[in-house]
CSV table of C-alpha atoms and ligand atoms in Angstrom, one decimal:
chain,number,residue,atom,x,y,z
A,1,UNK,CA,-13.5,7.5,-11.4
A,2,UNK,CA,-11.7,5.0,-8.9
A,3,UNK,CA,-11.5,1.5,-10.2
A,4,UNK,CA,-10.9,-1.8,-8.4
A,5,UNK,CA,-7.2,-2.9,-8.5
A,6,UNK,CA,-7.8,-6.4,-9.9
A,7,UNK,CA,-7.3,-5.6,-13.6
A,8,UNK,CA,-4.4,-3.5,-13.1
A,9,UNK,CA,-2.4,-6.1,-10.7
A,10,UNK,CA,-3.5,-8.9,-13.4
A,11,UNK,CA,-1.9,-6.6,-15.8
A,12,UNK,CA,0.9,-6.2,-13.7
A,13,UNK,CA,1.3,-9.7,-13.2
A,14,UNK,CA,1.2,-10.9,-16.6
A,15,UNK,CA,4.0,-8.6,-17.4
A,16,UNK,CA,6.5,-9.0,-14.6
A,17,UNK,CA,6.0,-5.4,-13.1
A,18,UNK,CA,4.5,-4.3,-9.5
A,19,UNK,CA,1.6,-1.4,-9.0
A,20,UNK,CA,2.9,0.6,-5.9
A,21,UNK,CA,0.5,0.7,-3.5
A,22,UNK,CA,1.0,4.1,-1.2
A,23,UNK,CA,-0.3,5.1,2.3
A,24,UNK,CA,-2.0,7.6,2.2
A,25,UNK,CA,-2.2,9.9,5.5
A,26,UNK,CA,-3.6,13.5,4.4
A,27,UNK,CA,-4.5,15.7,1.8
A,28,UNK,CA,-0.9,16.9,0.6
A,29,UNK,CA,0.2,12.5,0.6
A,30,UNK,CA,-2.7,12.4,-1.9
A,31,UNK,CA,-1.9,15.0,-3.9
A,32,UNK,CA,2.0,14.1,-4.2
A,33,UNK,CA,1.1,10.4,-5.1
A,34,UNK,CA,-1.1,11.3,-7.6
A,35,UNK,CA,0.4,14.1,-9.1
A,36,UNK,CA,3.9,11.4,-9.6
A,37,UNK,CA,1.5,8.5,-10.9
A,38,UNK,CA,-0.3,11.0,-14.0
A,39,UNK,CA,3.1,12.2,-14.8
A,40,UNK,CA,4.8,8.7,-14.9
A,41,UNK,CA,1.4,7.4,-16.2
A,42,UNK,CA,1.9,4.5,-13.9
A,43,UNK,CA,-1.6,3.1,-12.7
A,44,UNK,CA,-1.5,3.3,-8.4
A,45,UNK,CA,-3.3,1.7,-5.4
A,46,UNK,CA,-3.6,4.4,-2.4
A,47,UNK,CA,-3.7,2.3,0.5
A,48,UNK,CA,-5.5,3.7,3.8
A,49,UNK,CA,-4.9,2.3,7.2
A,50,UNK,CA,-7.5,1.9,9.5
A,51,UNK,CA,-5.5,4.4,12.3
A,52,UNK,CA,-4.9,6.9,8.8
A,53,UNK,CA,-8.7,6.8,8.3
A,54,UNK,CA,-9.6,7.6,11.3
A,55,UNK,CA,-7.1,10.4,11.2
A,56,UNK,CA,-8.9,11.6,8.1
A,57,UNK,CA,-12.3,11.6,9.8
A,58,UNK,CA,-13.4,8.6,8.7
A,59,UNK,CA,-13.8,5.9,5.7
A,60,UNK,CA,-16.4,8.2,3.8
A,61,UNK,CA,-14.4,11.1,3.6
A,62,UNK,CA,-11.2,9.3,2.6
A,63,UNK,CA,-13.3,8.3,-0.5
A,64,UNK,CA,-14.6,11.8,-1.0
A,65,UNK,CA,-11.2,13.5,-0.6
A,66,UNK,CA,-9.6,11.6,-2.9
A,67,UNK,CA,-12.3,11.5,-5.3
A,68,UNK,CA,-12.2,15.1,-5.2
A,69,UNK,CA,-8.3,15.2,-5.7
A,70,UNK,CA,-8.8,12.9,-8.7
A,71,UNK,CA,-10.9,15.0,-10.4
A,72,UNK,CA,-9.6,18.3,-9.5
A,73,UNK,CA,-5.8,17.2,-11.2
A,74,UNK,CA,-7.6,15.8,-13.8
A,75,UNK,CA,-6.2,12.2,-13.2
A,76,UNK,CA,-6.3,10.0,-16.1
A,77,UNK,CA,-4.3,6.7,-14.6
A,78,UNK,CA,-5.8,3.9,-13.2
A,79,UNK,CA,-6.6,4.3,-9.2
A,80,UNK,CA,-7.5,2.3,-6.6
A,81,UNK,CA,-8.3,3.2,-2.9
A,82,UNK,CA,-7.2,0.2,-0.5
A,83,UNK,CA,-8.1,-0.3,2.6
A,84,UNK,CA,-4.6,-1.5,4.4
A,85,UNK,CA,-4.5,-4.4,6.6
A,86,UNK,CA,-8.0,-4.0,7.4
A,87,UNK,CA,-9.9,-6.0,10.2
A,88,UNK,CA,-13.1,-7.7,9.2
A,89,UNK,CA,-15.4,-5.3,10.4
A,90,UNK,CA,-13.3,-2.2,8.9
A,91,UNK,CA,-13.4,-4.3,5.5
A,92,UNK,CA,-17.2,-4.0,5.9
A,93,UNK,CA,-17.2,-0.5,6.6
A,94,UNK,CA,-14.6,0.4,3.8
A,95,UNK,CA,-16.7,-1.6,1.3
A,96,UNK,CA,-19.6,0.4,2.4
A,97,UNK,CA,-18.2,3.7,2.0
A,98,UNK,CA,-17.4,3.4,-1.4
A,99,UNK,CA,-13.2,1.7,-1.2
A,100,UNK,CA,-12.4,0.1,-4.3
A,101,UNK,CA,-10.4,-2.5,-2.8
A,102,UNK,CA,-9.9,-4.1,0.8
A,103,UNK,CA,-7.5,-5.9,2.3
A,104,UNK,CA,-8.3,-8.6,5.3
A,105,UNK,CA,-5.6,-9.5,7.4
A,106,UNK,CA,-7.1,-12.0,9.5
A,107,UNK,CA,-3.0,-13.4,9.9
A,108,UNK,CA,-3.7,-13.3,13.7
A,109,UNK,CA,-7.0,-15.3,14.1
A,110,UNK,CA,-6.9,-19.3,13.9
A,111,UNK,CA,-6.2,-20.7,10.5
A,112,UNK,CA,-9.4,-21.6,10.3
A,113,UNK,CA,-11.1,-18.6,11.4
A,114,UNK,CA,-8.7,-16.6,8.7
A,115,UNK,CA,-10.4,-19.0,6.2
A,116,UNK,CA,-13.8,-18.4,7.0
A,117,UNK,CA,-13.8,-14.5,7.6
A,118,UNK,CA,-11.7,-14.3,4.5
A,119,UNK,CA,-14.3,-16.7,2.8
A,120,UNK,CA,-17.4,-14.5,3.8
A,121,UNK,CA,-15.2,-11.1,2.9
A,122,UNK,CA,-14.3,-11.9,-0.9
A,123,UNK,CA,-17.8,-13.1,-1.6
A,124,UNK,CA,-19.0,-9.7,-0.1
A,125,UNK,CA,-16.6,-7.5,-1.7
A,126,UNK,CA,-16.7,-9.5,-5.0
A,127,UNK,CA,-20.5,-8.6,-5.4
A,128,UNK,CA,-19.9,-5.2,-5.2
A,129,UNK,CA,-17.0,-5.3,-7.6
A,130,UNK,CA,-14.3,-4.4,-5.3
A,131,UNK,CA,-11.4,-6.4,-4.8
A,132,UNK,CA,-9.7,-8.0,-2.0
A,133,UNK,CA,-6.7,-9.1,-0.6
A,134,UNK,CA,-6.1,-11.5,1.8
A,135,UNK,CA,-3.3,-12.2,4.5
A,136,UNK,CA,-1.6,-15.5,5.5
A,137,UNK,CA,1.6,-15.6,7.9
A,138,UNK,CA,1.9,-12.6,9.8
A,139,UNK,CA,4.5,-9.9,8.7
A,140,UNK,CA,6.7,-8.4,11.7
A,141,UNK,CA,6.9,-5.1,12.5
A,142,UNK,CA,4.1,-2.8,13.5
A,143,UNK,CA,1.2,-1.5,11.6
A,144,UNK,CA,-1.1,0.2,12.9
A,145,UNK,CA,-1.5,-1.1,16.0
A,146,UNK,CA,-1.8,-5.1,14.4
A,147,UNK,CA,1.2,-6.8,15.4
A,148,UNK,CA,2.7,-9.8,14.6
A,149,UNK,CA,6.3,-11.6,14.5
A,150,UNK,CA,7.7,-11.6,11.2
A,151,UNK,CA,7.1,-15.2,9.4
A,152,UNK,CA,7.1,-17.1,6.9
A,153,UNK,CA,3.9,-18.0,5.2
A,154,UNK,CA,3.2,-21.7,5.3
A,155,UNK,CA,2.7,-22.6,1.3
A,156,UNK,CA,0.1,-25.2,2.0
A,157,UNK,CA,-2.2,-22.5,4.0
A,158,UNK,CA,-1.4,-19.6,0.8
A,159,UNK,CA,-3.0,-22.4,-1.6
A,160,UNK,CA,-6.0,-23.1,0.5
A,161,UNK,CA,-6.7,-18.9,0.5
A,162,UNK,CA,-6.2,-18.3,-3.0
A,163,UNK,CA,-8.6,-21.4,-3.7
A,164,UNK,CA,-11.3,-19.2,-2.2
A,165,UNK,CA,-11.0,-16.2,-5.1
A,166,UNK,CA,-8.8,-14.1,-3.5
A,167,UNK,CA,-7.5,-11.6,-5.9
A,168,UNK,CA,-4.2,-11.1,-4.6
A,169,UNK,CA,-2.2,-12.5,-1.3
A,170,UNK,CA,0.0,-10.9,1.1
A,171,UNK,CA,2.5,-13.9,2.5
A,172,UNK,CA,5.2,-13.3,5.2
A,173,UNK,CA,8.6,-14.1,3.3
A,174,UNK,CA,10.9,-12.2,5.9
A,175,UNK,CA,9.3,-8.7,5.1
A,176,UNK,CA,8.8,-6.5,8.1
A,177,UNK,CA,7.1,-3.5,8.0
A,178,UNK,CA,9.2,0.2,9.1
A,179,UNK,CA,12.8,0.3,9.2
A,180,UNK,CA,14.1,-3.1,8.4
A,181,UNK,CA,17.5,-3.9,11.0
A,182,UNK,CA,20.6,-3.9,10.5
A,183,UNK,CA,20.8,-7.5,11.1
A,184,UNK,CA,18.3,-8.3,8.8
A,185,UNK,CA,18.4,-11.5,6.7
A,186,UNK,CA,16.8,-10.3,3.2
A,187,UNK,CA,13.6,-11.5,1.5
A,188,UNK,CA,13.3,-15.3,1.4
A,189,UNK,CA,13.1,-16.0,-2.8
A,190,UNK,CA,12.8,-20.1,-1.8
A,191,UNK,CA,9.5,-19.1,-0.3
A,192,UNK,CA,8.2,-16.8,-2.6
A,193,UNK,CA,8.7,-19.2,-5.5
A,194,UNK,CA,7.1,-22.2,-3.1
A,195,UNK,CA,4.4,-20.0,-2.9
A,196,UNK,CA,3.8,-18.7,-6.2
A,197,UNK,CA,3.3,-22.5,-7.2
A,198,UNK,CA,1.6,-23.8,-4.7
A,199,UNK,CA,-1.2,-20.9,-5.5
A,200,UNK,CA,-1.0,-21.5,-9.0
A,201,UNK,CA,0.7,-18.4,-10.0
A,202,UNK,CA,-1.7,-15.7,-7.8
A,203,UNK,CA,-0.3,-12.3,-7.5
A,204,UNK,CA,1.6,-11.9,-4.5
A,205,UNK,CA,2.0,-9.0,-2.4
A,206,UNK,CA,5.0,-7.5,-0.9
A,207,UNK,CA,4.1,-5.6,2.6
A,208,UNK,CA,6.7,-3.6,4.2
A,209,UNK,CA,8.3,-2.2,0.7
A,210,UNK,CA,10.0,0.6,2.2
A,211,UNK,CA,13.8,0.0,2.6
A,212,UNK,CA,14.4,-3.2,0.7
A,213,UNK,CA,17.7,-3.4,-1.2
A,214,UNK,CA,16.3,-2.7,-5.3
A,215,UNK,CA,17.8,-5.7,-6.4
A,216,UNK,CA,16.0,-7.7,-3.9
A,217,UNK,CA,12.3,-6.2,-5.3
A,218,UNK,CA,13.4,-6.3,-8.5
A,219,UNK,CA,14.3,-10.4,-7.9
A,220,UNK,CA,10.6,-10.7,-6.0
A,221,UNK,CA,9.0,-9.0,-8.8
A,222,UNK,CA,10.1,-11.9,-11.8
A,223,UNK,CA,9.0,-14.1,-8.7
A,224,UNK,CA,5.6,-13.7,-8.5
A,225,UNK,CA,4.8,-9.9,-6.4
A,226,UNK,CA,2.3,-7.8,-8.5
A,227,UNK,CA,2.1,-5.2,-5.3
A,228,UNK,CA,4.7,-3.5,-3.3
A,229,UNK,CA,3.6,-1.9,-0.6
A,230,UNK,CA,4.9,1.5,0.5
A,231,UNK,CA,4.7,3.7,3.7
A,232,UNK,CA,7.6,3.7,5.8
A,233,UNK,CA,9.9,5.7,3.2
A,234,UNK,CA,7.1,8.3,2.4
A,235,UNK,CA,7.1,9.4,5.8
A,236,UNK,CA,10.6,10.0,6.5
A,237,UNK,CA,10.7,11.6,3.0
A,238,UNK,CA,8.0,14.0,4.3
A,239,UNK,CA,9.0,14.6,7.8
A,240,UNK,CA,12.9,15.3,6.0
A,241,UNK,CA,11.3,17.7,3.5
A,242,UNK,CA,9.5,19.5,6.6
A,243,UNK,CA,12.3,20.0,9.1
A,244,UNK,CA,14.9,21.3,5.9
A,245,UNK,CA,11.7,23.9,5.6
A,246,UNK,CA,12.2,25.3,9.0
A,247,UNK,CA,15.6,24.4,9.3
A,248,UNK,CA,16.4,26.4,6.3
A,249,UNK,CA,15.3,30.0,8.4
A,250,UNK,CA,11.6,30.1,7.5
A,251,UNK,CA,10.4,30.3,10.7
A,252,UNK,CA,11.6,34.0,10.7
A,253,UNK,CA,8.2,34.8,10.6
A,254,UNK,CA,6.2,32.8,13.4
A,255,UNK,CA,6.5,35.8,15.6
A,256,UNK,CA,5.3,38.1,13.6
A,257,UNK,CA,2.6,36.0,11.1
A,258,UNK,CA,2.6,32.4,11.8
A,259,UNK,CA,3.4,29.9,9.4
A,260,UNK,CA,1.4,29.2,6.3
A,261,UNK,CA,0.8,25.7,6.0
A,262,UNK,CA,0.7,25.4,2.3
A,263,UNK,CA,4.2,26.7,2.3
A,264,UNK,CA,4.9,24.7,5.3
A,265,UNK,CA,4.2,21.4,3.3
A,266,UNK,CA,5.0,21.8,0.2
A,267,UNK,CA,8.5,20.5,0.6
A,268,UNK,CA,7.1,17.3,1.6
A,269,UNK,CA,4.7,17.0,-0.7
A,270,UNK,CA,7.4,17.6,-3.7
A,271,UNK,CA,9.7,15.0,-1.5
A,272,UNK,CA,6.6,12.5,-1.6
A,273,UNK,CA,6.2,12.8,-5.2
A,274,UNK,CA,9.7,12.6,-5.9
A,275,UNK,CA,10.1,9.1,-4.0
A,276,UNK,CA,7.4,7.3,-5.5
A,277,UNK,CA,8.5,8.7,-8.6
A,278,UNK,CA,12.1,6.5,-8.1
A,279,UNK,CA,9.8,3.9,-6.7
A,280,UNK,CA,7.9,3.7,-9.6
A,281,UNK,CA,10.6,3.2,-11.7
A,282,UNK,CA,11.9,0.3,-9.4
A,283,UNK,CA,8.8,-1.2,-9.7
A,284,UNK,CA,8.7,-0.9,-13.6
A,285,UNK,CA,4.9,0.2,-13.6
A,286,UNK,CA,5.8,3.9,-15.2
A,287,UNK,CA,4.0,4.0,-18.6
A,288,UNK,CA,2.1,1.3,-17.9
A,289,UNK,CA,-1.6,3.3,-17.8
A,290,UNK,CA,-0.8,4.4,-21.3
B,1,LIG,P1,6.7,0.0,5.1
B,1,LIG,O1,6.5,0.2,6.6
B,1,LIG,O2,7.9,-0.8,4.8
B,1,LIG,O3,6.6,1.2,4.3
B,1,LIG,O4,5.5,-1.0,4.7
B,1,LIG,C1,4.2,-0.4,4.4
B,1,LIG,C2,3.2,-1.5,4.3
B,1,LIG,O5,3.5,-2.7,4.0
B,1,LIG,C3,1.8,-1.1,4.5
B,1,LIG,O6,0.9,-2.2,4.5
């Protein structure tokens, strides 16, 4: 069964430790997250893009595929399927088709229509016992297709969302989503910690997860972040895993067979569970569903 993520991230919260929330982008991603989370015993948010569900034929499917995983590998942990960065009507849809968590990132409407959508969303999703997450200063980078320059969320704005139930918050503090540059300046801790009070201690969510120094999650974790979100670094982990395949002479055979894509991806899955499985640890959530 999937479960909504607020009990584990309120767990997670409570004692200092994250719950890595991983993209999701196909069957293999699903089964290399999942297989690392029951072995770890770490409880897990599978997060699904709007662009990633479409690519998996739609909302309803997503659901059924990983339901079908989840029982198939006998999972045991704690899982929740996220809709990532979701618009309003796609948090509708996802709360329809059976998701056991949304996010709304409304980051790029008015302040006040933010509020309002974000309002009308956790009331809806709240009486059909799935949770949601809501945004508040844009994060930079690109996801998805919703862009936005990287910020910092305004404290005062983070209170007034988490006032309205939300069950955890996403607020810019320097994160960028991909591959973070060179001249980057590092998470801003003075803002995390403004925010964390101002909100009255609500978990906080780290977007853009993949390439942070440790030290720096690790520092955002005793801060306040229940949630660090991960996709960037699962998908040069797979596309690595992939290329070695073929690099490594197995396409000997094309000619004469074709590939097999079950041995075609099974580097990558291996690569995928192996990264979250060093995530994981980062994020001190191994154990944890025990
Ligand atoms: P990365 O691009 O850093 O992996 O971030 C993913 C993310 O925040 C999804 O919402």
């Amino acid at each position: 069964m999937l479960v909504s993520a607020k009990e584990m991230i309120d767990k997670a919260h409570a004692g200092h430790y994250a719950i890595g929330a991983f993209n999701i982008n196909n069957l293999e991603w699903i089964k290399g997250i999942l297989t690392a989370c029951e072995e770890t015993k770490s409880p897990v948010i599978l997060g699904v893009s709007e662009g990633a569900g479409k690519y998996m034929c739609g909302f309803k499917n997503v659901v059924n595929m990983v339901k079908g995983v989840h029982d198939y590998l006998g999972i045991t942990v704690p899982v929740a399927i996220h809709l990532d960065h979701g618009t309003y009507e796609g948090a509708k849809a996802c709360i329809e088709a059976g998701f056991t968590s949304v996010m709304f990132d409304g980051s790029h409407y008015s302040f006040e229509e933010n509020l309002a959508k974000s309002k009308e969303l956790i009331e809806l999703a709240h009486s059909k016992g799935v949770s949601i997450e809501c945004e508040v200063g844009g994060i930079g980078g690109e996801e998805d297709g919703t862009l936005s320059m990287g910020e910092l969320a305004d404290p005062k704005e983070c209170a007034t969302i988490a006032s309205l139930g939300v069950d955890f918050l996403a607020a810019g503090i320097g994160n960028i989503h991909g591959v973070y540059p060179k001249d980057w300046k590092g998470l801003n801790f003075e803002r995390l910690g403004e925010i964390q009070k101002a909100t009255n201690g609500k978990p906080l969510v780290l977007h853009g997860g993949s390439g942070i120094p440790y030290e720096q999650v690790h520092k955002a974790i005793t801060l306040g972040v229940s949630k660090v979100n991960v996709n960037t670094e699962l998908q040069i982990e797979f596309a690595k895993a992939t290329r070695g395949y073929i690099e490594a002479g197995n396409d000997e055979n094309i000619a004469k067979k074709g590939y097999d894509p079950r041995k075609l991806l099974k580097p990558g899955t291996e690569a995928i569970s192996a990264k979250v499985k060093e995530l994981l640890k980062i994020f001190g959530s191994e154990g944890k569903a025990l």
